[in-house]
Amino acid sequence: MKKTVKGRWRLAVALGVAATLGVSGCGLNEDNSSSGNSTDSSVLRIGTTTDVSNFNPLQSLSKTDSWILNAMYPHLLRIDESAKKAPELAKEYRYEDDGKTAVFVLRDDFKWTDGKPVVAEDVKFSAEQIMKYKLGNVAAKLTWVESIEAPDATTVKFRLSQPYAPFAEGVGFWMSIVPKHVFESAGDLSKFPNDSNWVGAGPFVLESMTKGQRYVMKRNENYPLAPGGKAAVSQVEYRVYPDVNTMMLALRNGDIDMMGTPVPVSAAKTFEGDSKIKLEKVGALGFAHLTYNMKNKQLADQQVRQALSMSVDTKSIISAVLQGDAQQMAGPISPIFSDYDNTEIQPYPFDPAGAKAKLTAAGYKDGNGDGFFDELNFGVACDQSNANITRVVQLFRESAAKAGIKLENECVERNTFLSRTKNGEYDIDASQWGVFDNPMDQLRSTYLSSNPGGINYNLLESPEMDRLINDAAGTTDPEAFKTKIKNIDKVVHEQAYLTPLYVENFQFAYNASKFTGFAPSPSDLLGMVTAYSLAQVKPAS
């Protein structure tokens, strides 16, 4: 079975390279029916390296999907520049019944682009459909919901089976709200493509698309969170480029006004001589990591996972890949959540000789004398459009070889990578979580075996982890809750279910001579292109 999986990955790598070459050989923006090379100062052109893979906001997880869909479909809450939750569709929330009821109070001035008001029934419908069809990562956050009520147009009540402290902030931030009057006629929403005739209530709504080239969004003439009640930008156009370098060139040449993805640290200095280009630095809510597939016989061995963790030269990676602009991690909780980060945990030391000794003691052998343990040959999957992670994979291969572990680069285009990872068709996943807004939801999403729609890419099925996570989730005492989270942090570290690498700062480049007013949020997933940020942008002249 392992050979079949590897074979599919190697085929995917070949196809990904072929696809990249194919795109590189074609002219972008061939559909001149849209803005094309528009010089309209109110049209904001944003570069991306991936297409939209799913237009259904209730089940989408990909980065470009999120950028476009979040500009169309409101959320109850957003994350502001300081990483705090702030009102969006909901102007406030509270708990009742000793924490067993979460109440959201909505604004009354949001409207769908077909003129109908956004009401509590839309929120209720969105949540119930996610629960019914177990859609996306929000399904896990609704686990304890027993019923949902909409007693009036601006009030939504979630009745919970037990108190869960991060419930309101987690659901409020992650859940997209869709128009009930549009989506209810679609039937099974797990199969609803939502790929035409879009109706939204964000600052922009998708108007047209040319796959592989552009996605054109028009302004919603009624968006209450924008100054003056609507965005100053009349149109947002996402343009698809084959790689980050091509996108950087497009920014310099004036073909786009902003890069949606961060500028690689190694390339940031190339913009220093351009007076028009400004770099905006934001922090991260996620982190880079290596995740091990527990369905792989060798990777299910704790000794192998620990040896791999000892084979990663994280300090050198931070120096070489990120120019030192990152913080090394030890456990699975980012230091941004200082109350929950177990500071007693230390990163595994970079010790290839020690790793080799550990594996030898565990019974692994180099039978043919080629310098590699016979059974320890793993593929490392990554998104080839992420220049930093691609470089991490290269350095990891080199350092692991010193420990007698043979690694193969199996990086492919992003959507293929996401599909393979979600389906467990990989050995080691090298990637970067985009946003974790609280530690409890993070642990449930990544390690709970019964988690519906989660991101348990380890494919971990551990009764011990399930017990620890469920026990912590129902703990309402703040200090006891912190202690339990730190204990889970320790268990994940000892088991080496993943190797945390670093938390980095991101830099986003845009043409400051044309646009100003962005309100960035931490992480590369949010960055400069949140709905709120796009609604604040205005032409510079």
mmCIF file of C-alpha atoms in Angstrom, residues 207-373:
data_model
loop_
_atom_site.group_PDB
_atom_site.id
_atom_site.type_symbol
_atom_site.label_atom_id
_atom_site.label_comp_id
_atom_site.label_asym_id
_atom_site.label_seq_id
_atom_site.Cartn_x
_atom_site.Cartn_y
_atom_site.Cartn_z
ATOM 1 C CA GLU A 207 -18.832 38.588 -10.720
ATOM 2 C CA SER A 208 -16.810 36.474 -13.159
ATOM 3 C CA MET A 209 -13.861 34.121 -13.384
ATOM 4 C CA THR A 210 -11.456 32.690 -15.905
ATOM 5 C CA LYS A 211 -9.861 29.663 -14.261
ATOM 6 C CA GLY A 212 -6.103 29.854 -14.222
ATOM 7 C CA GLN A 213 -6.167 33.585 -14.966
ATOM 8 C CA ARG A 214 -8.437 35.844 -12.919
ATOM 9 C CA TYR A 215 -11.342 36.224 -10.520
ATOM 10 C CA VAL A 216 -13.192 39.539 -10.753
ATOM 11 C CA MET A 217 -15.152 40.829 -7.757
ATOM 12 C CA LYS A 218 -17.461 43.817 -7.847
ATOM 13 C CA ARG A 219 -18.223 46.134 -4.966
ATOM 14 C CA ASN A 220 -21.232 45.547 -2.741
ATOM 15 C CA GLU A 221 -22.935 48.929 -2.655
ATOM 16 C CA ASN A 222 -24.017 48.307 0.945
ATOM 17 C CA TYR A 223 -21.293 47.254 3.371
ATOM 18 C CA PRO A 224 -21.649 48.959 6.766
ATOM 19 C CA LEU A 225 -18.092 48.281 7.997
ATOM 20 C CA ALA A 226 -16.586 50.361 5.178
ATOM 21 C CA PRO A 227 -16.178 54.120 5.590
ATOM 22 C CA GLY A 228 -19.191 55.725 3.952
ATOM 23 C CA GLY A 229 -21.096 52.443 3.823
ATOM 24 C CA LYS A 230 -19.298 50.912 0.835
ATOM 25 C CA ALA A 231 -15.714 50.178 -0.175
ATOM 26 C CA ALA A 232 -13.775 52.949 -1.916
ATOM 27 C CA VAL A 233 -12.377 50.300 -4.278
ATOM 28 C CA SER A 234 -14.927 49.564 -7.003
ATOM 29 C CA GLN A 235 -13.495 46.212 -8.053
ATOM 30 C CA VAL A 236 -11.040 43.603 -6.768
ATOM 31 C CA GLU A 237 -9.375 41.358 -9.301
ATOM 32 C CA TYR A 238 -7.352 38.316 -8.277
ATOM 33 C CA ARG A 239 -4.804 37.320 -10.919
ATOM 34 C CA VAL A 240 -3.287 33.853 -10.955
ATOM 35 C CA TYR A 241 0.462 33.442 -11.458
ATOM 36 C CA PRO A 242 2.469 30.226 -11.725
ATOM 37 C CA ASP A 243 4.826 31.114 -8.878
ATOM 38 C CA VAL A 244 5.830 33.824 -6.422
ATOM 39 C CA ASN A 245 8.732 35.097 -8.539
ATOM 40 C CA THR A 246 6.441 35.743 -11.495
ATOM 41 C CA MET A 247 4.021 37.514 -9.167
ATOM 42 C CA MET A 248 6.801 39.720 -7.773
ATOM 43 C CA LEU A 249 7.761 40.724 -11.298
ATOM 44 C CA ALA A 250 4.112 41.548 -12.011
ATOM 45 C CA LEU A 251 4.050 43.867 -8.974
ATOM 46 C CA ARG A 252 7.200 45.653 -10.111
ATOM 47 C CA ASN A 253 5.827 46.033 -13.629
ATOM 48 C CA GLY A 254 2.509 47.430 -12.402
ATOM 49 C CA ASP A 255 0.428 44.468 -13.608
ATOM 50 C CA ILE A 256 -0.871 43.987 -10.052
ATOM 51 C CA ASP A 257 -1.108 46.289 -7.064
ATOM 52 C CA MET A 258 -0.494 43.816 -4.271
ATOM 53 C CA MET A 259 0.766 40.309 -3.573
ATOM 54 C CA GLY A 260 -1.775 38.236 -1.683
ATOM 55 C CA THR A 261 0.941 35.863 -0.510
ATOM 56 C CA PRO A 262 3.855 37.017 1.647
ATOM 57 C CA VAL A 263 7.133 38.013 0.062
ATOM 58 C CA PRO A 264 9.800 35.355 0.713
ATOM 59 C CA VAL A 265 12.307 36.677 3.216
ATOM 60 C CA SER A 266 15.140 36.026 0.796
ATOM 61 C CA ALA A 267 13.450 38.217 -1.825
ATOM 62 C CA ALA A 268 12.291 41.130 0.342
ATOM 63 C CA LYS A 269 15.440 43.167 -0.306
ATOM 64 C CA THR A 270 14.716 43.201 -4.029
ATOM 65 C CA PHE A 271 11.971 45.747 -3.374
ATOM 66 C CA GLU A 272 14.180 48.131 -1.390
ATOM 67 C CA GLY A 273 15.101 50.242 -4.403
ATOM 68 C CA ASP A 274 11.487 50.694 -5.552
ATOM 69 C CA SER A 275 9.978 53.816 -3.987
ATOM 70 C CA LYS A 276 6.451 52.756 -4.975
ATOM 71 C CA ILE A 277 6.484 49.371 -3.239
ATOM 72 C CA LYS A 278 5.858 49.195 0.498
ATOM 73 C CA LEU A 279 6.400 46.142 2.695
ATOM 74 C CA GLU A 280 3.946 45.637 5.570
ATOM 75 C CA LYS A 281 5.063 43.264 8.346
ATOM 76 C CA VAL A 282 2.495 41.219 10.285
ATOM 77 C CA GLY A 283 2.805 38.436 12.832
ATOM 78 C CA ALA A 284 1.634 34.835 12.661
ATOM 79 C CA LEU A 285 -1.178 32.891 14.295
ATOM 80 C CA GLY A 286 0.077 29.619 12.895
ATOM 81 C CA PHE A 287 3.447 27.908 12.630
ATOM 82 C CA ALA A 288 5.569 25.755 10.356
ATOM 83 C CA HIS A 289 5.809 22.074 11.225
ATOM 84 C CA LEU A 290 6.454 18.504 10.135
ATOM 85 C CA THR A 291 3.547 16.096 10.653
ATOM 86 C CA TYR A 292 3.965 12.317 10.581
ATOM 87 C CA ASN A 293 1.390 9.940 9.102
ATOM 88 C CA MET A 294 0.535 7.485 11.873
ATOM 89 C CA LYS A 295 -0.820 4.964 9.344
ATOM 90 C CA ASN A 296 2.735 4.445 8.112
ATOM 91 C CA LYS A 297 4.200 1.437 9.966
ATOM 92 C CA GLN A 298 7.582 3.015 10.580
ATOM 93 C CA LEU A 299 6.236 6.476 11.449
ATOM 94 C CA ALA A 300 3.862 4.879 13.956
ATOM 95 C CA ASP A 301 7.024 4.063 15.925
ATOM 96 C CA GLN A 302 7.689 6.761 18.534
ATOM 97 C CA GLN A 303 11.441 6.135 18.281
ATOM 98 C CA VAL A 304 11.397 6.955 14.563
ATOM 99 C CA ARG A 305 9.404 10.154 15.099
ATOM 100 C CA GLN A 306 11.754 11.264 17.857
ATOM 101 C CA ALA A 307 14.769 10.479 15.677
ATOM 102 C CA LEU A 308 13.290 12.560 12.850
ATOM 103 C CA SER A 309 12.751 15.417 15.292
ATOM 104 C CA MET A 310 16.442 15.133 16.241
ATOM 105 C CA SER A 311 17.360 15.247 12.532
ATOM 106 C CA VAL A 312 15.916 18.717 11.878
ATOM 107 C CA ASP A 313 18.377 21.595 12.189
ATOM 108 C CA THR A 314 15.715 24.186 12.992
ATOM 109 C CA LYS A 315 18.124 26.932 14.021
ATOM 110 C CA SER A 316 19.948 26.682 10.692
ATOM 111 C CA ILE A 317 16.606 26.648 8.868
ATOM 112 C CA ILE A 318 15.550 29.859 10.614
ATOM 113 C CA SER A 319 18.890 31.469 9.772
ATOM 114 C CA ALA A 320 19.087 30.323 6.143
ATOM 115 C CA VAL A 321 15.432 30.459 5.096
ATOM 116 C CA LEU A 322 14.053 33.296 7.225
ATOM 117 C CA GLN A 323 17.163 35.427 7.736
ATOM 118 C CA GLY A 324 16.694 34.850 11.460
ATOM 119 C CA ASP A 325 13.254 36.524 11.506
ATOM 120 C CA ALA A 326 11.397 33.725 13.314
ATOM 121 C CA GLN A 327 11.077 32.057 16.719
ATOM 122 C CA GLN A 328 11.806 28.361 17.242
ATOM 123 C CA MET A 329 9.004 26.306 18.793
ATOM 124 C CA ALA A 330 9.126 23.343 21.174
ATOM 125 C CA GLY A 331 5.562 22.122 21.642
ATOM 126 C CA PRO A 332 2.427 22.323 19.483
ATOM 127 C CA ILE A 333 1.131 25.590 21.017
ATOM 128 C CA SER A 334 2.468 28.799 19.531
ATOM 129 C CA PRO A 335 4.220 31.146 21.990
ATOM 130 C CA ILE A 336 1.744 33.815 20.878
ATOM 131 C CA PHE A 337 -0.613 32.081 23.333
ATOM 132 C CA SER A 338 1.676 32.668 26.298
ATOM 133 C CA ASP A 339 -0.845 31.446 28.902
ATOM 134 C CA TYR A 340 -0.914 27.986 27.316
ATOM 135 C CA ASP A 341 2.624 27.537 25.998
ATOM 136 C CA ASN A 342 4.451 24.984 28.156
ATOM 137 C CA THR A 343 7.790 26.720 28.578
ATOM 138 C CA GLU A 344 9.230 23.714 30.462
ATOM 139 C CA ILE A 345 9.396 21.856 27.145
ATOM 140 C CA GLN A 346 12.604 22.214 25.142
ATOM 141 C CA PRO A 347 12.923 21.545 21.391
ATOM 142 C CA TYR A 348 14.494 18.245 20.415
ATOM 143 C CA PRO A 349 18.236 18.918 19.987
ATOM 144 C CA PHE A 350 19.699 18.714 16.523
ATOM 145 C CA ASP A 351 21.718 15.528 16.981
ATOM 146 C CA PRO A 352 21.991 13.303 13.872
ATOM 147 C CA ALA A 353 24.475 10.990 15.594
ATOM 148 C CA GLY A 354 22.135 10.614 18.567
ATOM 149 C CA ALA A 355 19.218 9.970 16.220
ATOM 150 C CA LYS A 356 21.200 7.271 14.430
ATOM 151 C CA ALA A 357 22.092 5.657 17.752
ATOM 152 C CA LYS A 358 18.446 5.741 18.838
ATOM 153 C CA LEU A 359 17.338 4.002 15.640
ATOM 154 C CA THR A 360 20.103 1.409 15.890
ATOM 155 C CA ALA A 361 19.044 0.633 19.455
ATOM 156 C CA ALA A 362 15.463 0.284 18.246
ATOM 157 C CA GLY A 363 16.565 -2.469 15.838
ATOM 158 C CA TYR A 364 16.808 -0.634 12.519
ATOM 159 C CA LYS A 365 19.674 -1.722 10.265
ATOM 160 C CA ASP A 366 21.654 -0.626 7.230
ATOM 161 C CA GLY A 367 21.868 -4.019 5.538
ATOM 162 C CA ASN A 368 23.446 -2.922 2.255
ATOM 163 C CA GLY A 369 25.891 -0.416 3.749
ATOM 164 C CA ASP A 370 24.635 2.578 1.734
ATOM 165 C CA GLY A 371 24.497 4.791 4.811
ATOM 166 C CA PHE A 372 20.697 4.640 5.154
ATOM 167 C CA PHE A 373 18.518 2.458 7.360
#
